N, C-alpha and C. Protein backbone atom coordinates (compact mmCIF):
# COMPACT_ATOMS: atom_id res chain seq x y z
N UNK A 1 0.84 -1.18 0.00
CA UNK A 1 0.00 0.00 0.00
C UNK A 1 0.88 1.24 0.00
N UNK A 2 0.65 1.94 -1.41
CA UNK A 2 1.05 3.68 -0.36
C UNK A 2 0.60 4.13 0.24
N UNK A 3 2.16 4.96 1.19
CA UNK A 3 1.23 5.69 2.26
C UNK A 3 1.22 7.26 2.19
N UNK A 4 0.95 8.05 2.82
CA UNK A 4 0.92 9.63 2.61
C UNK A 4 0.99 9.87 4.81
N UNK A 5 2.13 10.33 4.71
CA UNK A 5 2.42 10.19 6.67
C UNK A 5 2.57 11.65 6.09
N UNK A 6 1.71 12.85 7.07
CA UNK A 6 2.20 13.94 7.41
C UNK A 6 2.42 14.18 8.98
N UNK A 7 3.16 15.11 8.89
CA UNK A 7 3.56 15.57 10.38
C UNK A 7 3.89 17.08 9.87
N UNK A 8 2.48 17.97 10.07
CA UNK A 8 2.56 19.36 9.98
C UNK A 8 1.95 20.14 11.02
N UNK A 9 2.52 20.79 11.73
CA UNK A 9 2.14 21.97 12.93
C UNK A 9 1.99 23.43 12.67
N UNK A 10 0.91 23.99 12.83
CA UNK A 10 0.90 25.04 11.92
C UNK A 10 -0.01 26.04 12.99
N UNK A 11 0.67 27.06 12.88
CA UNK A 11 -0.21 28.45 13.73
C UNK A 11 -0.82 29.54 12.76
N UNK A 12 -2.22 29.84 12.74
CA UNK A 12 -2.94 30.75 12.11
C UNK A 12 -3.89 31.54 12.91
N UNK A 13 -4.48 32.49 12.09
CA UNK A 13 -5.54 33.74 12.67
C UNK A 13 -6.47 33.26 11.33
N UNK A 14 -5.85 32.86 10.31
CA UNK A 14 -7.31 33.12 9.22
C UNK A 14 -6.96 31.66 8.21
N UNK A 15 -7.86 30.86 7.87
CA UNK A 15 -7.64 29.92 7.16
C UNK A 15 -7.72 30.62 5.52
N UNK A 16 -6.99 29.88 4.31
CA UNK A 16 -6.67 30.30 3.25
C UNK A 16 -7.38 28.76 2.69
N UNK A 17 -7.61 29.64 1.36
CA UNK A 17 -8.02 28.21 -0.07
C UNK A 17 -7.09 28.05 -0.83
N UNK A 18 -6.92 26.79 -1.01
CA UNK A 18 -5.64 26.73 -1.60
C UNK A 18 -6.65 26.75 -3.00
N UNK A 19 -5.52 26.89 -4.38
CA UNK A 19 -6.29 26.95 -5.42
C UNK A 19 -5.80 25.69 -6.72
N UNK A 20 -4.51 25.13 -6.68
CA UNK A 20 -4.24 23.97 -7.43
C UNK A 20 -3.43 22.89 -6.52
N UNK A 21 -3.66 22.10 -6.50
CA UNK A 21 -2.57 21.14 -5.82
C UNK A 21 -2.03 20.06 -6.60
N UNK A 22 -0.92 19.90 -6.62
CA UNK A 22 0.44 19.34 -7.19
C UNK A 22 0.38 18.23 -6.77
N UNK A 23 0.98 17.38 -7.55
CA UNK A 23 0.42 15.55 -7.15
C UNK A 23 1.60 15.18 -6.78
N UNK A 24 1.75 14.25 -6.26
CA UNK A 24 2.51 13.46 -5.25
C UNK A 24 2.73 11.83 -5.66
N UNK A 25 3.59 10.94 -5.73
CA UNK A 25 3.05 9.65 -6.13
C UNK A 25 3.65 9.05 -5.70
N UNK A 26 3.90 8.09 -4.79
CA UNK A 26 5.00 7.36 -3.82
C UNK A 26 6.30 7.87 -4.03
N UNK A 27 6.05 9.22 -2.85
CA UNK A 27 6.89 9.78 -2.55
C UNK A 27 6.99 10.64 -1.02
N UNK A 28 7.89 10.55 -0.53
CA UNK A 28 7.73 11.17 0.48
C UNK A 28 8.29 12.57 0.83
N UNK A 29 7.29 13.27 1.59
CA UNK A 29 7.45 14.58 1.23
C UNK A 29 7.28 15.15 3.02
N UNK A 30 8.23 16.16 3.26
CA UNK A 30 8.61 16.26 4.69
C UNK A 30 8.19 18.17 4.68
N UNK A 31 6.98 18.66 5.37
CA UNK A 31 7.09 19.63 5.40
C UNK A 31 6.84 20.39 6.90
N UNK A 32 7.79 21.55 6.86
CA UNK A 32 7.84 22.50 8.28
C UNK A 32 6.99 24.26 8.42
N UNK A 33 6.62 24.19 9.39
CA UNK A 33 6.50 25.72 9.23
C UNK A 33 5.15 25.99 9.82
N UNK A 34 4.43 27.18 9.15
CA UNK A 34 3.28 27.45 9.45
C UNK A 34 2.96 28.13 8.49
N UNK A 35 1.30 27.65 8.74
CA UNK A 35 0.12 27.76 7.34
C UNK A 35 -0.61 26.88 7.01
N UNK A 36 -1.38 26.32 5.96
CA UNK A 36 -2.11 25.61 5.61
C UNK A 36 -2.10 24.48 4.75
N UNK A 37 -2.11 23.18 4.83
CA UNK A 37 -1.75 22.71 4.16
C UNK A 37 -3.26 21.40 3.73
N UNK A 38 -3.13 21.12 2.44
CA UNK A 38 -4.35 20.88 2.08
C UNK A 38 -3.81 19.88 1.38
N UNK A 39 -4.70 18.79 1.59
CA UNK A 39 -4.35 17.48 1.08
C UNK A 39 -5.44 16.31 0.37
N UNK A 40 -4.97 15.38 -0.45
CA UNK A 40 -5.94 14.13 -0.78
C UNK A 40 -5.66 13.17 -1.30
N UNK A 41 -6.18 11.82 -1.28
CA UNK A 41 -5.47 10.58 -1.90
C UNK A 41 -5.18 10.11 -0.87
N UNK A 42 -4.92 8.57 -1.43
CA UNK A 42 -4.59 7.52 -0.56
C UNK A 42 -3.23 7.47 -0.05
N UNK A 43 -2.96 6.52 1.23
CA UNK A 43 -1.63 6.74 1.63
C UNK A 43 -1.73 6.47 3.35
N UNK A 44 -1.09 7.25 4.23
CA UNK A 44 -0.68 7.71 5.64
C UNK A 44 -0.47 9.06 5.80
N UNK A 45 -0.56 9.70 6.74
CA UNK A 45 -0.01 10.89 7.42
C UNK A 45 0.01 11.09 8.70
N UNK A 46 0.82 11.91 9.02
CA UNK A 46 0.95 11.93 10.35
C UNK A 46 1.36 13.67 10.46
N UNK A 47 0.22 14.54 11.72
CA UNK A 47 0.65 15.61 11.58
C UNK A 47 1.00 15.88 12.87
N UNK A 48 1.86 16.68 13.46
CA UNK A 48 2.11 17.46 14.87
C UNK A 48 2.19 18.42 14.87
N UNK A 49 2.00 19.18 15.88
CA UNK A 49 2.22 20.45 16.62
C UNK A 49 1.52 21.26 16.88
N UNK A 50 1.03 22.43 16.99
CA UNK A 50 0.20 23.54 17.50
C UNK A 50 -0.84 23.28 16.60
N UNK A 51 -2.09 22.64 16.16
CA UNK A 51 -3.11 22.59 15.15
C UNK A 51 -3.81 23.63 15.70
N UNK A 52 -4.00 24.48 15.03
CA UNK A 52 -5.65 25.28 15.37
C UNK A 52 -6.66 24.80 14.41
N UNK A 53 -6.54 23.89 13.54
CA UNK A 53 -7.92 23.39 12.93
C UNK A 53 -6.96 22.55 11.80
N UNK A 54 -8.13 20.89 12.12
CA UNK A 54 -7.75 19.54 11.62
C UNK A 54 -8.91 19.00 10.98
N UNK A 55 -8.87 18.81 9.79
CA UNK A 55 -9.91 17.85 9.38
C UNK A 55 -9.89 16.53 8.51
N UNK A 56 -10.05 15.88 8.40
CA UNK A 56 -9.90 14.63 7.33
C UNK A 56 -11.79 13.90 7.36
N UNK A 57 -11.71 13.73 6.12
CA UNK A 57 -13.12 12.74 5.76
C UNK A 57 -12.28 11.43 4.57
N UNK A 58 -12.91 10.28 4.79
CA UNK A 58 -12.46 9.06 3.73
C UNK A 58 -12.55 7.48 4.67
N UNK A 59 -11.81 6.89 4.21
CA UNK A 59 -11.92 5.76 4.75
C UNK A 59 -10.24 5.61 5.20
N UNK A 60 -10.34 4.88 6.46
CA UNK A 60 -9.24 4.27 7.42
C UNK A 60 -9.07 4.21 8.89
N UNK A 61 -8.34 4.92 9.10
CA UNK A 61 -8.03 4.90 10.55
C UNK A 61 -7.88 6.32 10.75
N UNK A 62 -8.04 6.72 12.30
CA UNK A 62 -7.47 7.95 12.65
C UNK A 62 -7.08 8.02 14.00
N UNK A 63 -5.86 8.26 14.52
CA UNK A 63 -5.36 8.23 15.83
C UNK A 63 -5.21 9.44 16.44
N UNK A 64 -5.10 10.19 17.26
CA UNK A 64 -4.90 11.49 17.75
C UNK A 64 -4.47 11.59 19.38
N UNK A 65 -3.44 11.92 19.64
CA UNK A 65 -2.91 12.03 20.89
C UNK A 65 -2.18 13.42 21.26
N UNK A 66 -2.82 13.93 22.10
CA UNK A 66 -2.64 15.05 22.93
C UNK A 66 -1.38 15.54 23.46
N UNK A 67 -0.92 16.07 23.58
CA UNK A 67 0.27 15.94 24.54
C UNK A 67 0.22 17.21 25.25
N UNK A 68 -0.66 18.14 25.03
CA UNK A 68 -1.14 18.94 26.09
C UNK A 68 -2.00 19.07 27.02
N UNK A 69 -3.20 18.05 26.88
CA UNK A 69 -4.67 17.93 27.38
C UNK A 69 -5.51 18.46 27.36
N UNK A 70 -5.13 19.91 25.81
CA UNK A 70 -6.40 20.65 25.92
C UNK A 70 -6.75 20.36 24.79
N UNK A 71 -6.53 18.88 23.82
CA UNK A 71 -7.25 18.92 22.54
C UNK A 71 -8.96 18.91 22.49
N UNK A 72 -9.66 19.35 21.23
CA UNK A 72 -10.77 19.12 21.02
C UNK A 72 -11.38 18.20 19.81
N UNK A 73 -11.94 16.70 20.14
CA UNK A 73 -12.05 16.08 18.68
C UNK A 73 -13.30 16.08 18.85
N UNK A 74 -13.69 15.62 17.53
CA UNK A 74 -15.13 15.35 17.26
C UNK A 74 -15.12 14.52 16.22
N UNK A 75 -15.83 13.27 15.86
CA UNK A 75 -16.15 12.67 14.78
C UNK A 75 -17.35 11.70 14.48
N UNK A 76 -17.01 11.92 13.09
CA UNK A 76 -18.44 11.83 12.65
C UNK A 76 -18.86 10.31 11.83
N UNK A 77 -19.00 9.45 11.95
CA UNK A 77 -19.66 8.39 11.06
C UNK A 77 -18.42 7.13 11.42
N UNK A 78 -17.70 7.43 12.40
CA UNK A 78 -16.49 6.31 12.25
C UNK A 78 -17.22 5.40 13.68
N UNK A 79 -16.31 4.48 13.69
CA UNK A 79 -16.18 3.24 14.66
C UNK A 79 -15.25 3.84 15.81
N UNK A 80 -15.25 3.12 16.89
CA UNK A 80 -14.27 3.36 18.55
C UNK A 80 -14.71 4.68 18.72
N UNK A 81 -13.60 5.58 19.37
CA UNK A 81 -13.32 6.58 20.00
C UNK A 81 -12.27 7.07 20.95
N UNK A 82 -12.84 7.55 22.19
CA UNK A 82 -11.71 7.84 22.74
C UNK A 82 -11.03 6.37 23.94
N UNK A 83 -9.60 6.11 23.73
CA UNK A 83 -9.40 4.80 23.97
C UNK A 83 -8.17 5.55 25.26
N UNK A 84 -8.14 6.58 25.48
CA UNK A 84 -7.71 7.49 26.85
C UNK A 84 -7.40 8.88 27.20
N UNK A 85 -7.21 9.11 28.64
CA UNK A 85 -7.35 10.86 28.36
C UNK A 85 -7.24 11.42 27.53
N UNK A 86 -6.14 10.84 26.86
CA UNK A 86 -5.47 11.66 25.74
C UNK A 86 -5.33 11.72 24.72
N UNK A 87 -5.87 10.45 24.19
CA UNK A 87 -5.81 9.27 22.36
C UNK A 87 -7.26 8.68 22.46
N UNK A 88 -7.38 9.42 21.20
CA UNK A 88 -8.53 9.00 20.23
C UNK A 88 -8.01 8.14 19.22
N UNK A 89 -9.06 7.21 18.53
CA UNK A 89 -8.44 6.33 17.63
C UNK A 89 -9.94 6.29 17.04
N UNK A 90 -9.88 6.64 15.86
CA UNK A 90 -11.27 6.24 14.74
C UNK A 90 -10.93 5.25 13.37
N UNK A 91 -11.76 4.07 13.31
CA UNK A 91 -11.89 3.12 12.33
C UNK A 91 -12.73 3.47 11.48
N UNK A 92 -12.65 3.46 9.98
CA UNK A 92 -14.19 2.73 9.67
C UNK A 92 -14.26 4.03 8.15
N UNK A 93 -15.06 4.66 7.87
CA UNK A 93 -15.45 5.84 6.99
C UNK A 93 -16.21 7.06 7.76
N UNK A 94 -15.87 8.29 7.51
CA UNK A 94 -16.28 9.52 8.07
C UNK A 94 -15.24 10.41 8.04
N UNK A 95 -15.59 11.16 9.27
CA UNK A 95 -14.59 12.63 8.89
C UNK A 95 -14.55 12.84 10.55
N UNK A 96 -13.19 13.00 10.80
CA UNK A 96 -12.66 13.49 11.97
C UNK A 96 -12.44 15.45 12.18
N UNK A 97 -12.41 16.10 13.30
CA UNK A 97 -12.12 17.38 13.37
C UNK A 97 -11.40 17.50 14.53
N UNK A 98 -10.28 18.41 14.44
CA UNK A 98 -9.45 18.58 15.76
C UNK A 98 -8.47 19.47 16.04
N UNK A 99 -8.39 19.96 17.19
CA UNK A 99 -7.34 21.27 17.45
C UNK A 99 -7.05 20.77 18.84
N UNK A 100 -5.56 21.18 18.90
CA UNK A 100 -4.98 21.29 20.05
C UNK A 100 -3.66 21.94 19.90
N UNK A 101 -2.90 22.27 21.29
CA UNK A 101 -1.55 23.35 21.28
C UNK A 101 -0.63 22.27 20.95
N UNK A 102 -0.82 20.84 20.91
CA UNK A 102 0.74 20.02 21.00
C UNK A 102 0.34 18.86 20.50
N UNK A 103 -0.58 18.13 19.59
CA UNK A 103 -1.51 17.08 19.14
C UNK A 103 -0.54 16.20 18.23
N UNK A 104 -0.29 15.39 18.23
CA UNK A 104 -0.13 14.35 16.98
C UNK A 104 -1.00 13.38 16.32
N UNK A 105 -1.36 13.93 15.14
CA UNK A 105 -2.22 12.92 14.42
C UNK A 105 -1.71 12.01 13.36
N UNK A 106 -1.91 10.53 13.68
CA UNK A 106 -2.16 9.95 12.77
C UNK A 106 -3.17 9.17 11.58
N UNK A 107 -2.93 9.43 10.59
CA UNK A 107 -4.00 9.30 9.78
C UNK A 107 -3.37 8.27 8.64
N UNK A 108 -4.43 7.17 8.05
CA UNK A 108 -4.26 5.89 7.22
C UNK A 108 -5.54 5.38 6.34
N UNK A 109 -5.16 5.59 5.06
CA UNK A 109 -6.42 5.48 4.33
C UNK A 109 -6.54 5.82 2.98
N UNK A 110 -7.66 5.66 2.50
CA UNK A 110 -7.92 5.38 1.04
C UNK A 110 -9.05 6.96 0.83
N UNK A 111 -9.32 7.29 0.13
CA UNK A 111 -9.76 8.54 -0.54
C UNK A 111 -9.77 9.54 0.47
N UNK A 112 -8.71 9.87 1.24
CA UNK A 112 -8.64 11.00 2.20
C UNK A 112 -8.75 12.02 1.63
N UNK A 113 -9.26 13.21 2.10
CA UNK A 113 -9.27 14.68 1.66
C UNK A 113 -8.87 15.24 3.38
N UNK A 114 -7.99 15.88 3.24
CA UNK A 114 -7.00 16.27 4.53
C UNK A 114 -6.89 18.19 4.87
N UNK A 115 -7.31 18.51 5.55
CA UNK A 115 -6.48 20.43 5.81
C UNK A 115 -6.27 20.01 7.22
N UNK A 116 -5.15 20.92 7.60
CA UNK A 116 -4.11 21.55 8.76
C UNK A 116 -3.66 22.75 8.48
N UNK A 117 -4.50 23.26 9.26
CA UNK A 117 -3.57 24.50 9.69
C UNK A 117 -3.17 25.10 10.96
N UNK A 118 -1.81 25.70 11.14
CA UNK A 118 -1.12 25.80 12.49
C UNK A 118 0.10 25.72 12.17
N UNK A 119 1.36 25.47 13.27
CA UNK A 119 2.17 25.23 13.09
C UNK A 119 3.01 24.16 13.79
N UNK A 120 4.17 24.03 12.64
CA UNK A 120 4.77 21.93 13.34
C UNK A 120 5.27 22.22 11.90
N UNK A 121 5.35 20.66 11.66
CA UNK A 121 5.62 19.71 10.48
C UNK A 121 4.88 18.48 10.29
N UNK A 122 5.13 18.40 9.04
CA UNK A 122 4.72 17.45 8.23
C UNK A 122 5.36 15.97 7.65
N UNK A 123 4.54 15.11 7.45
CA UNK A 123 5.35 14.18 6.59
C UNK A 123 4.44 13.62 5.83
N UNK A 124 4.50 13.54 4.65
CA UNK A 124 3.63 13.15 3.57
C UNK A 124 4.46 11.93 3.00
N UNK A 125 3.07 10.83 2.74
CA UNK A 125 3.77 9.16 1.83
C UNK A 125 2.87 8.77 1.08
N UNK A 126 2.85 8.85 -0.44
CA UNK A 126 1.84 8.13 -1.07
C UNK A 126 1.50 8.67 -2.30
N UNK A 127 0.17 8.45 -3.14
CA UNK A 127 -0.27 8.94 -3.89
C UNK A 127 -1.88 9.85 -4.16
N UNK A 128 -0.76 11.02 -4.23
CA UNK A 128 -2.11 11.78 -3.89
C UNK A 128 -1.43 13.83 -4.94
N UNK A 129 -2.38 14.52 -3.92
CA UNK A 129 -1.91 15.81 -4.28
C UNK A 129 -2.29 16.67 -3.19
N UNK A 130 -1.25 17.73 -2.90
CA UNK A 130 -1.52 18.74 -1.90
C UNK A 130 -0.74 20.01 -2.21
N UNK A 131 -1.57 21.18 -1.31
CA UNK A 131 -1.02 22.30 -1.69
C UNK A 131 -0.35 22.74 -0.18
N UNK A 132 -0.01 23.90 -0.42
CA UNK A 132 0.66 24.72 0.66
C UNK A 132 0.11 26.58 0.87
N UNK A 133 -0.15 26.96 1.62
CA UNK A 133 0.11 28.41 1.86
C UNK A 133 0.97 28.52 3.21
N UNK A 134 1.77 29.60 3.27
CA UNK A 134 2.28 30.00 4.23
C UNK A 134 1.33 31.21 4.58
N UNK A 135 1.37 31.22 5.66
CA UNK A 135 0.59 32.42 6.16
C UNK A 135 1.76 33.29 7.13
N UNK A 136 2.08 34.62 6.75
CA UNK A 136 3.33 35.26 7.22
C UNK A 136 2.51 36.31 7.94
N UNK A 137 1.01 36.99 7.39
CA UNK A 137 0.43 38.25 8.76
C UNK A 137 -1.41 37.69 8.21
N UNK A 138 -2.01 37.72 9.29
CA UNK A 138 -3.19 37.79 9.16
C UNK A 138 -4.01 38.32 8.29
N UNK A 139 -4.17 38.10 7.17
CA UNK A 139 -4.93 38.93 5.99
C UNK A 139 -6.25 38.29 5.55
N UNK A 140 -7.14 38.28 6.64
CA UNK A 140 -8.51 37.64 6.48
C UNK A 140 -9.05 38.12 4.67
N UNK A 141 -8.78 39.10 4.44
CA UNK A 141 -9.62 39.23 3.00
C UNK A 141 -8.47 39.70 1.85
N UNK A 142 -7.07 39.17 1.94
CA UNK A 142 -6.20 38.97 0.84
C UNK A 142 -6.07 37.54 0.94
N UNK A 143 -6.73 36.84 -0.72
CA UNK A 143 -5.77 35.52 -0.69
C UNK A 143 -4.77 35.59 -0.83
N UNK A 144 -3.70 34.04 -0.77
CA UNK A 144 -2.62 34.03 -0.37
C UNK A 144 -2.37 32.92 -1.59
N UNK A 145 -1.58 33.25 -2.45
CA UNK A 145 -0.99 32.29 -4.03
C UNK A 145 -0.29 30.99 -2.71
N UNK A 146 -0.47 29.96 -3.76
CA UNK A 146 0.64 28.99 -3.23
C UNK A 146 2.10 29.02 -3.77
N UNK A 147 2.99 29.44 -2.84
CA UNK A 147 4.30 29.47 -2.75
C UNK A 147 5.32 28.43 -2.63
N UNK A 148 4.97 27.05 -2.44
CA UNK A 148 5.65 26.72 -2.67
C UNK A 148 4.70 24.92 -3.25
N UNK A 149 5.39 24.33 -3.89
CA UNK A 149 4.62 23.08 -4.10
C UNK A 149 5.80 21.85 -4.47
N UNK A 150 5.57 21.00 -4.92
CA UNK A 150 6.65 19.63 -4.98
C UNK A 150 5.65 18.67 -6.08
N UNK A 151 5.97 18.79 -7.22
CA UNK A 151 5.24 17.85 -8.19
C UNK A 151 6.85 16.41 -8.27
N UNK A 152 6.05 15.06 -8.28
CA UNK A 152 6.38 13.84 -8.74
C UNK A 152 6.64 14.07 -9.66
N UNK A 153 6.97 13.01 -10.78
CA UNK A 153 6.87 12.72 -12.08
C UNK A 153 6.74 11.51 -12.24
């Protein structure tokens, strides 16, 4: 199976749309910083660090562990839940949501559609496509071009 593992931590005031995203194809792709990062396709990911807003919908798994104790999840249409103070784990098809100051998520699955934004890093494995914005000052009503991207071949 490919996988798609991110590990992105990202700090924001205003979420951005990304507008093309660049495909990816068993490859792994390691990203840092802060801003938004928007994702889809099958694979793994795994994200950390400061999330102020997490979402994924598709089929697989979803793990999420705290490491501050003030995360917030919610999900919707999957199997299990929370399996301790601090780690959530969802099976099955649906869509997970989540923020916290210090969170690591892992995520595994087949038609994922993925955003993070905040700040951390990333690690991306698989075949799929995602974009990037950096967000450098709060500009609720200037979009923001994608600056940087990573096409396969």
């Amino acid at each position: 199976m490919k996988k798609t593992l991110m590990t992105f931590g990202l700090t924001l005031t205003v979420l951005a749309t990304a507008v093309a995203f660049p495909a990816f194809a068993a490859e792994e792709i390691n990203l840092d910083g802060t801003g938004v990062l928007i994702a889809g396709g099958d694979g793994e990911a795994t994200i950390e660090g400061n999330i102020i807003y997490f979402s994924v919908r598709g089929e697989g798994e979803v793990k999420i562990t705290d490491l501050a104790g003030d995360a917030v999840v919610h999900a919707f249409g999957f199997g299990e839940g929370k399996i301790s103070e601090n780690e959530w784990k969802y099976e099955g098809r649906g869509k997970v949501v989540a923020k916290g100051s210090n969170i690591v998520i892992e995520v595994e699955g087949k038609h994922l559609h993925l955003i993070a934004a905040g700040t951390g890093s990333a690690h991306l494995e698989g075949e799929g496509s995602y974009a990037i914005r950096h967000i450098i000052l709060p500009l609720p009503i200037l979009p923001l071009p994608i600056i940087e991207s990573l096409t396969a071949n």
